[in-house]
Amino acid sequence: MVNKVSIGIIGIQGAISEHVSSMNDTLESVNNPGKVIVIKDPLQIDKIDALIIPGGESTTISNILFQSGFYKPILKKINENNLPVMGTCAGCVILASVLIENLEEVKLLSAMDMKVKRNAFGGQKESFECNIRIHRFLKPYNAIFIRAPIIEEVWGDCKILAKIENNIVMARQDNFLALSFHPELTNDIRIQKYFLDMI
Ligand code: GLN
């Protein structure tokens, strides 16, 4: 891990402050004097060592990112510096390369070899929490799903890290981590630590 990391959190929509505080807790827990930056300007992308795309509405977030000129610097930093990116919920949708529905509505970053279905468990009322088993985590993880997507299929170098029954809910490909749930809404920082180890 970099000695003093700068972690950027896309600051358009979603649980931004929760991501900031859980990443700050994580940095503190590993004694990393790094900082967490809320990203509101494409010029900030060059200054970060890792990026988090939070949940929210993938249509809104991706279109604002695209129209405000974020995609070019993000993709450049991915290609030239292997920028680690964690996408949670809507962020997971944006990292995918194939969508099952709403093909035109979401601007995909196409970073990961996975096919994603939005709102796959239903609407807001079908939001839920459950214990999942995550690859190499010793104890179960209580995951919070809010209008969550499902990763329907992975291929190439994309590896499944967690499933609920037959539904993939967490995957990793190289420096990219996609979760269909919200790690920032629990006090368990094991996923944030896992992401820090990818930097
Ligand atoms: N349903 C949302 C979408 O597809 C994601 C929901 C969330 O991020 N909590 O964009």
PDB file of C-alpha atoms and ligand atoms in Angstrom:
ATOM      1  CA  MET A   1       0.000   0.000   0.000  1.00  0.00           C
ATOM      2  CA  VAL A   2       1.106   3.562  -0.688  1.00  0.00           C
ATOM      3  CA  ASN A   3       2.427   5.214   2.468  1.00  0.00           C
ATOM      4  CA  LYS A   4       0.065   8.145   2.462  1.00  0.00           C
ATOM      5  CA  VAL A   5      -2.891   7.429   0.205  1.00  0.00           C
ATOM      6  CA  SER A   6      -5.360   9.896  -1.234  1.00  0.00           C
ATOM      7  CA  ILE A   7      -8.719   8.275  -1.736  1.00  0.00           C
ATOM      8  CA  GLY A   8     -11.240  10.085  -3.887  1.00  0.00           C
ATOM      9  CA  ILE A   9     -14.980   9.642  -3.467  1.00  0.00           C
ATOM     10  CA  ILE A  10     -17.188  10.791  -6.299  1.00  0.00           C
ATOM     11  CA  GLY A  11     -19.290  13.503  -4.700  1.00  0.00           C
ATOM     12  CA  ILE A  12     -22.376  13.636  -6.870  1.00  0.00           C
ATOM     13  CA  GLN A  13     -25.011  11.604  -5.056  1.00  0.00           C
ATOM     14  CA  GLY A  14     -25.480   8.866  -2.477  1.00  0.00           C
ATOM     15  CA  ALA A  15     -23.958   8.137   0.915  1.00  0.00           C
ATOM     16  CA  ILE A  16     -20.902  10.332   0.358  1.00  0.00           C
ATOM     17  CA  SER A  17     -20.301  11.397   3.962  1.00  0.00           C
ATOM     18  CA  GLU A  18     -20.693   7.775   5.132  1.00  0.00           C
ATOM     19  CA  HIS A  19     -18.026   6.695   2.636  1.00  0.00           C
ATOM     20  CA  VAL A  20     -15.766   9.513   3.822  1.00  0.00           C
ATOM     21  CA  SER A  21     -16.096   8.586   7.485  1.00  0.00           C
ATOM     22  CA  SER A  22     -15.752   4.828   6.959  1.00  0.00           C
ATOM     23  CA  MET A  23     -12.638   5.350   4.803  1.00  0.00           C
ATOM     24  CA  ASN A  24     -11.210   7.731   7.423  1.00  0.00           C
ATOM     25  CA  ASP A  25     -11.845   5.088  10.112  1.00  0.00           C
ATOM     26  CA  THR A  26     -10.130   2.522   7.901  1.00  0.00           C
ATOM     27  CA  LEU A  27      -7.062   4.709   7.324  1.00  0.00           C
ATOM     28  CA  GLU A  28      -6.856   5.354  11.046  1.00  0.00           C
ATOM     29  CA  SER A  29      -7.152   1.648  11.860  1.00  0.00           C
ATOM     30  CA  VAL A  30      -4.089   0.852   9.738  1.00  0.00           C
ATOM     31  CA  ASN A  31      -2.194   3.989  10.815  1.00  0.00           C
ATOM     32  CA  ASN A  32      -2.125   5.381   7.304  1.00  0.00           C
ATOM     33  CA  PRO A  33      -1.880   9.190   7.445  1.00  0.00           C
ATOM     34  CA  GLY A  34      -3.611   9.463   4.065  1.00  0.00           C
ATOM     35  CA  LYS A  35      -6.662  11.509   3.270  1.00  0.00           C
ATOM     36  CA  VAL A  36     -10.113  11.131   1.795  1.00  0.00           C
ATOM     37  CA  ILE A  37     -11.175  13.675  -0.806  1.00  0.00           C
ATOM     38  CA  VAL A  38     -14.681  14.312  -2.112  1.00  0.00           C
ATOM     39  CA  ILE A  39     -14.321  14.599  -5.883  1.00  0.00           C
ATOM     40  CA  LYS A  40     -16.379  17.309  -7.538  1.00  0.00           C
ATOM     41  CA  ASP A  41     -14.049  18.348 -10.334  1.00  0.00           C
ATOM     42  CA  PRO A  42     -12.395  16.176 -13.035  1.00  0.00           C
ATOM     43  CA  LEU A  43      -9.050  17.896 -12.313  1.00  0.00           C
ATOM     44  CA  GLN A  44      -8.989  16.210  -8.885  1.00  0.00           C
ATOM     45  CA  ILE A  45      -8.730  12.750 -10.492  1.00  0.00           C
ATOM     46  CA  ASP A  46      -5.046  13.228 -11.175  1.00  0.00           C
ATOM     47  CA  LYS A  47      -4.323  13.754  -7.468  1.00  0.00           C
ATOM     48  CA  ILE A  48      -5.797  10.509  -6.118  1.00  0.00           C
ATOM     49  CA  ASP A  49      -4.424   6.980  -5.606  1.00  0.00           C
ATOM     50  CA  ALA A  50      -7.816   5.247  -5.513  1.00  0.00           C
ATOM     51  CA  LEU A  51     -11.415   6.050  -6.361  1.00  0.00           C
ATOM     52  CA  ILE A  52     -14.779   5.106  -4.901  1.00  0.00           C
ATOM     53  CA  ILE A  53     -17.985   5.416  -6.923  1.00  0.00           C
ATOM     54  CA  PRO A  54     -20.837   5.386  -4.381  1.00  0.00           C
ATOM     55  CA  GLY A  55     -24.404   4.163  -4.653  1.00  0.00           C
ATOM     56  CA  GLY A  56     -27.254   6.385  -5.740  1.00  0.00           C
ATOM     57  CA  GLU A  57     -28.846   6.290  -9.161  1.00  0.00           C
ATOM     58  CA  SER A  58     -26.491   4.898 -11.792  1.00  0.00           C
ATOM     59  CA  THR A  59     -28.356   6.749 -14.555  1.00  0.00           C
ATOM     60  CA  THR A  60     -27.905  10.133 -12.838  1.00  0.00           C
ATOM     61  CA  ILE A  61     -24.372   9.573 -11.541  1.00  0.00           C
ATOM     62  CA  SER A  62     -23.010   8.199 -14.820  1.00  0.00           C
ATOM     63  CA  ASN A  63     -24.613  10.873 -16.972  1.00  0.00           C
ATOM     64  CA  ILE A  64     -23.340  13.695 -14.761  1.00  0.00           C
ATOM     65  CA  LEU A  65     -19.859  12.131 -14.692  1.00  0.00           C
ATOM     66  CA  PHE A  66     -19.898  11.719 -18.445  1.00  0.00           C
ATOM     67  CA  GLN A  67     -21.230  15.173 -19.259  1.00  0.00           C
ATOM     68  CA  SER A  68     -18.937  16.905 -16.782  1.00  0.00           C
ATOM     69  CA  GLY A  69     -15.848  15.375 -18.345  1.00  0.00           C
ATOM     70  CA  PHE A  70     -14.879  12.822 -15.683  1.00  0.00           C
ATOM     71  CA  TYR A  71     -14.678   9.729 -17.886  1.00  0.00           C
ATOM     72  CA  LYS A  72     -11.600  10.757 -19.841  1.00  0.00           C
ATOM     73  CA  PRO A  73      -9.356  11.461 -16.794  1.00  0.00           C
ATOM     74  CA  ILE A  74     -10.688   8.410 -14.933  1.00  0.00           C
ATOM     75  CA  LEU A  75      -9.974   6.098 -17.896  1.00  0.00           C
ATOM     76  CA  LYS A  76      -6.574   7.727 -18.438  1.00  0.00           C
ATOM     77  CA  LYS A  77      -5.625   7.183 -14.793  1.00  0.00           C
ATOM     78  CA  ILE A  78      -6.864   3.581 -15.024  1.00  0.00           C
ATOM     79  CA  ASN A  79      -4.813   2.924 -18.165  1.00  0.00           C
ATOM     80  CA  GLU A  80      -1.655   4.749 -17.157  1.00  0.00           C
ATOM     81  CA  ASN A  81      -1.554   4.267 -13.366  1.00  0.00           C
ATOM     82  CA  ASN A  82      -3.779   1.228 -12.714  1.00  0.00           C
ATOM     83  CA  LEU A  83      -6.085   3.386 -10.582  1.00  0.00           C
ATOM     84  CA  PRO A  84      -7.903   1.105  -8.097  1.00  0.00           C
ATOM     85  CA  VAL A  85     -11.665   1.725  -8.231  1.00  0.00           C
ATOM     86  CA  MET A  86     -14.372   0.439  -5.890  1.00  0.00           C
ATOM     87  CA  GLY A  87     -17.949   0.722  -7.116  1.00  0.00           C
ATOM     88  CA  THR A  88     -20.763   0.170  -4.633  1.00  0.00           C
ATOM     89  CA  CYS A  89     -24.328  -0.487  -5.817  1.00  0.00           C
ATOM     90  CA  ALA A  90     -24.862   2.147  -8.551  1.00  0.00           C
ATOM     91  CA  GLY A  91     -21.046   2.293  -8.717  1.00  0.00           C
ATOM     92  CA  CYS A  92     -21.019  -1.451  -9.417  1.00  0.00           C
ATOM     93  CA  VAL A  93     -23.384  -0.880 -12.343  1.00  0.00           C
ATOM     94  CA  ILE A  94     -21.111   1.844 -13.748  1.00  0.00           C
ATOM     95  CA  LEU A  95     -18.014  -0.420 -13.600  1.00  0.00           C
ATOM     96  CA  ALA A  96     -19.704  -3.112 -15.709  1.00  0.00           C
ATOM     97  CA  SER A  97     -19.189  -3.621 -19.411  1.00  0.00           C
ATOM     98  CA  VAL A  98     -22.652  -5.028 -20.165  1.00  0.00           C
ATOM     99  CA  LEU A  99     -26.077  -4.101 -18.808  1.00  0.00           C
ATOM    100  CA  ILE A 100     -29.115  -6.307 -19.117  1.00  0.00           C
ATOM    101  CA  GLU A 101     -31.700  -3.521 -19.360  1.00  0.00           C
ATOM    102  CA  ASN A 102     -31.740   0.295 -19.661  1.00  0.00           C
ATOM    103  CA  LEU A 103     -28.872   0.012 -22.103  1.00  0.00           C
ATOM    104  CA  GLU A 104     -29.047   3.615 -23.212  1.00  0.00           C
ATOM    105  CA  GLU A 105     -29.625   5.190 -19.815  1.00  0.00           C
ATOM    106  CA  VAL A 106     -26.357   4.391 -18.046  1.00  0.00           C
ATOM    107  CA  LYS A 107     -22.932   5.451 -19.322  1.00  0.00           C
ATOM    108  CA  LEU A 108     -20.755   2.465 -18.443  1.00  0.00           C
ATOM    109  CA  LEU A 109     -17.060   2.739 -17.632  1.00  0.00           C
ATOM    110  CA  SER A 110     -16.700  -0.816 -19.016  1.00  0.00           C
ATOM    111  CA  ALA A 111     -13.843  -1.534 -16.621  1.00  0.00           C
ATOM    112  CA  MET A 112     -14.915  -5.040 -15.574  1.00  0.00           C
ATOM    113  CA  ASP A 113     -15.848  -8.171 -17.484  1.00  0.00           C
ATOM    114  CA  MET A 114     -19.287  -8.507 -15.989  1.00  0.00           C
ATOM    115  CA  LYS A 115     -22.920  -8.246 -16.954  1.00  0.00           C
ATOM    116  CA  VAL A 116     -25.159  -6.437 -14.451  1.00  0.00           C
ATOM    117  CA  LYS A 117     -28.886  -6.224 -13.891  1.00  0.00           C
ATOM    118  CA  ARG A 118     -30.152  -3.092 -12.122  1.00  0.00           C
ATOM    119  CA  ASN A 119     -32.757  -3.196  -9.327  1.00  0.00           C
ATOM    120  CA  ALA A 120     -32.568  -6.966  -9.535  1.00  0.00           C
ATOM    121  CA  PHE A 121     -34.094  -7.648  -6.107  1.00  0.00           C
ATOM    122  CA  GLY A 122     -36.982  -5.192  -6.671  1.00  0.00           C
ATOM    123  CA  GLY A 123     -37.607  -1.617  -5.504  1.00  0.00           C
ATOM    124  CA  GLN A 124     -36.993   0.293  -2.271  1.00  0.00           C
ATOM    125  CA  LYS A 125     -39.349  -1.968  -0.296  1.00  0.00           C
ATOM    126  CA  GLU A 126     -37.306  -4.996  -1.241  1.00  0.00           C
ATOM    127  CA  SER A 127     -34.191  -3.510   0.368  1.00  0.00           C
ATOM    128  CA  PHE A 128     -32.719  -5.908   2.938  1.00  0.00           C
ATOM    129  CA  GLU A 129     -29.717  -6.908   5.022  1.00  0.00           C
ATOM    130  CA  CYS A 130     -28.228 -10.356   5.145  1.00  0.00           C
ATOM    131  CA  ASN A 131     -25.123 -12.226   6.147  1.00  0.00           C
ATOM    132  CA  ILE A 132     -22.979 -13.174   3.208  1.00  0.00           C
ATOM    133  CA  ARG A 133     -19.818 -15.204   2.887  1.00  0.00           C
ATOM    134  CA  ILE A 134     -16.994 -13.292   1.206  1.00  0.00           C
ATOM    135  CA  HIS A 135     -14.051 -15.164  -0.297  1.00  0.00           C
ATOM    136  CA  ARG A 136     -11.187 -15.325   2.249  1.00  0.00           C
ATOM    137  CA  PHE A 137     -13.120 -13.397   4.946  1.00  0.00           C
ATOM    138  CA  LEU A 138     -13.068 -15.535   8.070  1.00  0.00           C
ATOM    139  CA  LYS A 139     -16.434 -14.421   9.425  1.00  0.00           C
ATOM    140  CA  PRO A 140     -19.749 -13.655   7.670  1.00  0.00           C
ATOM    141  CA  TYR A 141     -20.357 -10.070   6.572  1.00  0.00           C
ATOM    142  CA  ASN A 142     -23.655  -8.279   7.190  1.00  0.00           C
ATOM    143  CA  ALA A 143     -24.403  -6.668   3.804  1.00  0.00           C
ATOM    144  CA  ILE A 144     -27.021  -3.948   3.206  1.00  0.00           C
ATOM    145  CA  PHE A 145     -28.805  -4.061  -0.147  1.00  0.00           C
ATOM    146  CA  ILE A 146     -30.835  -1.050  -1.350  1.00  0.00           C
ATOM    147  CA  ARG A 147     -32.468  -1.394  -4.770  1.00  0.00           C
ATOM    148  CA  ALA A 148     -29.434  -3.460  -5.479  1.00  0.00           C
ATOM    149  CA  PRO A 149     -28.090  -4.747  -8.759  1.00  0.00           C
ATOM    150  CA  ILE A 150     -27.002  -8.332  -9.354  1.00  0.00           C
ATOM    151  CA  ILE A 151     -23.909  -9.287 -11.264  1.00  0.00           C
ATOM    152  CA  GLU A 152     -25.469 -11.820 -13.617  1.00  0.00           C
ATOM    153  CA  GLU A 153     -22.312 -13.087 -15.225  1.00  0.00           C
ATOM    154  CA  VAL A 154     -18.534 -12.610 -15.071  1.00  0.00           C
ATOM    155  CA  TRP A 155     -15.924 -13.684 -17.586  1.00  0.00           C
ATOM    156  CA  GLY A 156     -12.257 -13.117 -18.437  1.00  0.00           C
ATOM    157  CA  ASP A 157     -10.255 -12.048 -15.394  1.00  0.00           C
ATOM    158  CA  CYS A 158     -13.262 -11.029 -13.327  1.00  0.00           C
ATOM    159  CA  LYS A 159     -13.545 -13.207 -10.211  1.00  0.00           C
ATOM    160  CA  ILE A 160     -16.569 -13.829  -8.004  1.00  0.00           C
ATOM    161  CA  LEU A 161     -16.000 -12.916  -4.331  1.00  0.00           C
ATOM    162  CA  ALA A 162     -19.514 -13.332  -2.907  1.00  0.00           C
ATOM    163  CA  LYS A 163     -22.924 -14.669  -3.832  1.00  0.00           C
ATOM    164  CA  ILE A 164     -26.423 -14.829  -2.372  1.00  0.00           C
ATOM    165  CA  GLU A 165     -27.744 -18.166  -3.535  1.00  0.00           C
ATOM    166  CA  ASN A 166     -26.945 -18.041  -7.227  1.00  0.00           C
ATOM    167  CA  ASN A 167     -26.670 -14.277  -7.459  1.00  0.00           C
ATOM    168  CA  ILE A 168     -23.222 -12.724  -7.604  1.00  0.00           C
ATOM    169  CA  VAL A 169     -23.016  -9.674  -5.323  1.00  0.00           C
ATOM    170  CA  MET A 170     -19.263  -8.975  -5.192  1.00  0.00           C
ATOM    171  CA  ALA A 171     -16.519  -9.360  -7.784  1.00  0.00           C
ATOM    172  CA  ARG A 172     -12.947  -8.293  -8.390  1.00  0.00           C
ATOM    173  CA  GLN A 173     -10.929  -7.822 -11.540  1.00  0.00           C
ATOM    174  CA  ASP A 174      -7.341  -6.622 -11.125  1.00  0.00           C
ATOM    175  CA  ASN A 175      -7.654  -3.229  -9.417  1.00  0.00           C
ATOM    176  CA  PHE A 176     -11.435  -3.020  -9.602  1.00  0.00           C
ATOM    177  CA  LEU A 177     -13.843  -4.065  -6.894  1.00  0.00           C
ATOM    178  CA  ALA A 178     -17.603  -4.173  -7.454  1.00  0.00           C
ATOM    179  CA  LEU A 179     -20.199  -4.668  -4.727  1.00  0.00           C
ATOM    180  CA  SER A 180     -23.946  -4.642  -5.163  1.00  0.00           C
ATOM    181  CA  PHE A 181     -24.383  -3.617  -1.497  1.00  0.00           C
ATOM    182  CA  HIS A 182     -23.339  -0.685   0.728  1.00  0.00           C
ATOM    183  CA  PRO A 183     -20.193  -1.245   2.861  1.00  0.00           C
ATOM    184  CA  GLU A 184     -20.257   2.397   4.015  1.00  0.00           C
ATOM    185  CA  LEU A 185     -23.516   1.842   5.935  1.00  0.00           C
ATOM    186  CA  THR A 186     -22.094  -0.637   8.446  1.00  0.00           C
ATOM    187  CA  ASN A 187     -19.386  -0.363  11.091  1.00  0.00           C
ATOM    188  CA  ASP A 188     -17.590  -3.375   9.649  1.00  0.00           C
ATOM    189  CA  ILE A 189     -14.602  -1.971   7.732  1.00  0.00           C
ATOM    190  CA  ARG A 190     -13.205  -5.242   6.383  1.00  0.00           C
ATOM    191  CA  ILE A 191     -14.163  -4.415   2.775  1.00  0.00           C
ATOM    192  CA  GLN A 192     -12.598  -0.955   3.018  1.00  0.00           C
ATOM    193  CA  LYS A 193      -9.430  -2.594   4.391  1.00  0.00           C
ATOM    194  CA  TYR A 194      -9.488  -5.086   1.540  1.00  0.00           C
ATOM    195  CA  PHE A 195      -9.745  -2.168  -0.901  1.00  0.00           C
ATOM    196  CA  LEU A 196      -6.860  -0.339   0.808  1.00  0.00           C
ATOM    197  CA  ASP A 197      -4.734  -3.438   0.317  1.00  0.00           C
ATOM    198  CA  MET A 198      -5.373  -3.172  -3.433  1.00  0.00           C
ATOM    199  CA  ILE A 199      -3.717   0.269  -3.585  1.00  0.00           C
TER     200      ILE A 199
HETATM  201  N1  GLN B   1     -30.909   1.021  -8.342  1.00  0.00           N
HETATM  202  C1  GLN B   1     -29.831   1.922  -8.431  1.00  0.00           C
HETATM  203  C2  GLN B   1     -29.255   1.978  -9.819  1.00  0.00           C
HETATM  204  O1  GLN B   1     -29.395   1.090 -10.598  1.00  0.00           O
HETATM  205  C3  GLN B   1     -28.736   1.569  -7.451  1.00  0.00           C
HETATM  206  C4  GLN B   1     -29.223   1.732  -6.040  1.00  0.00           C
HETATM  207  C5  GLN B   1     -28.165   2.079  -5.054  1.00  0.00           C
HETATM  208  O2  GLN B   1     -27.081   2.526  -5.425  1.00  0.00           O
HETATM  209  N2  GLN B   1     -28.488   1.936  -3.805  1.00  0.00           N
HETATM  210  O3  GLN B   1     -28.625   2.932 -10.136  1.00  0.00           O
END
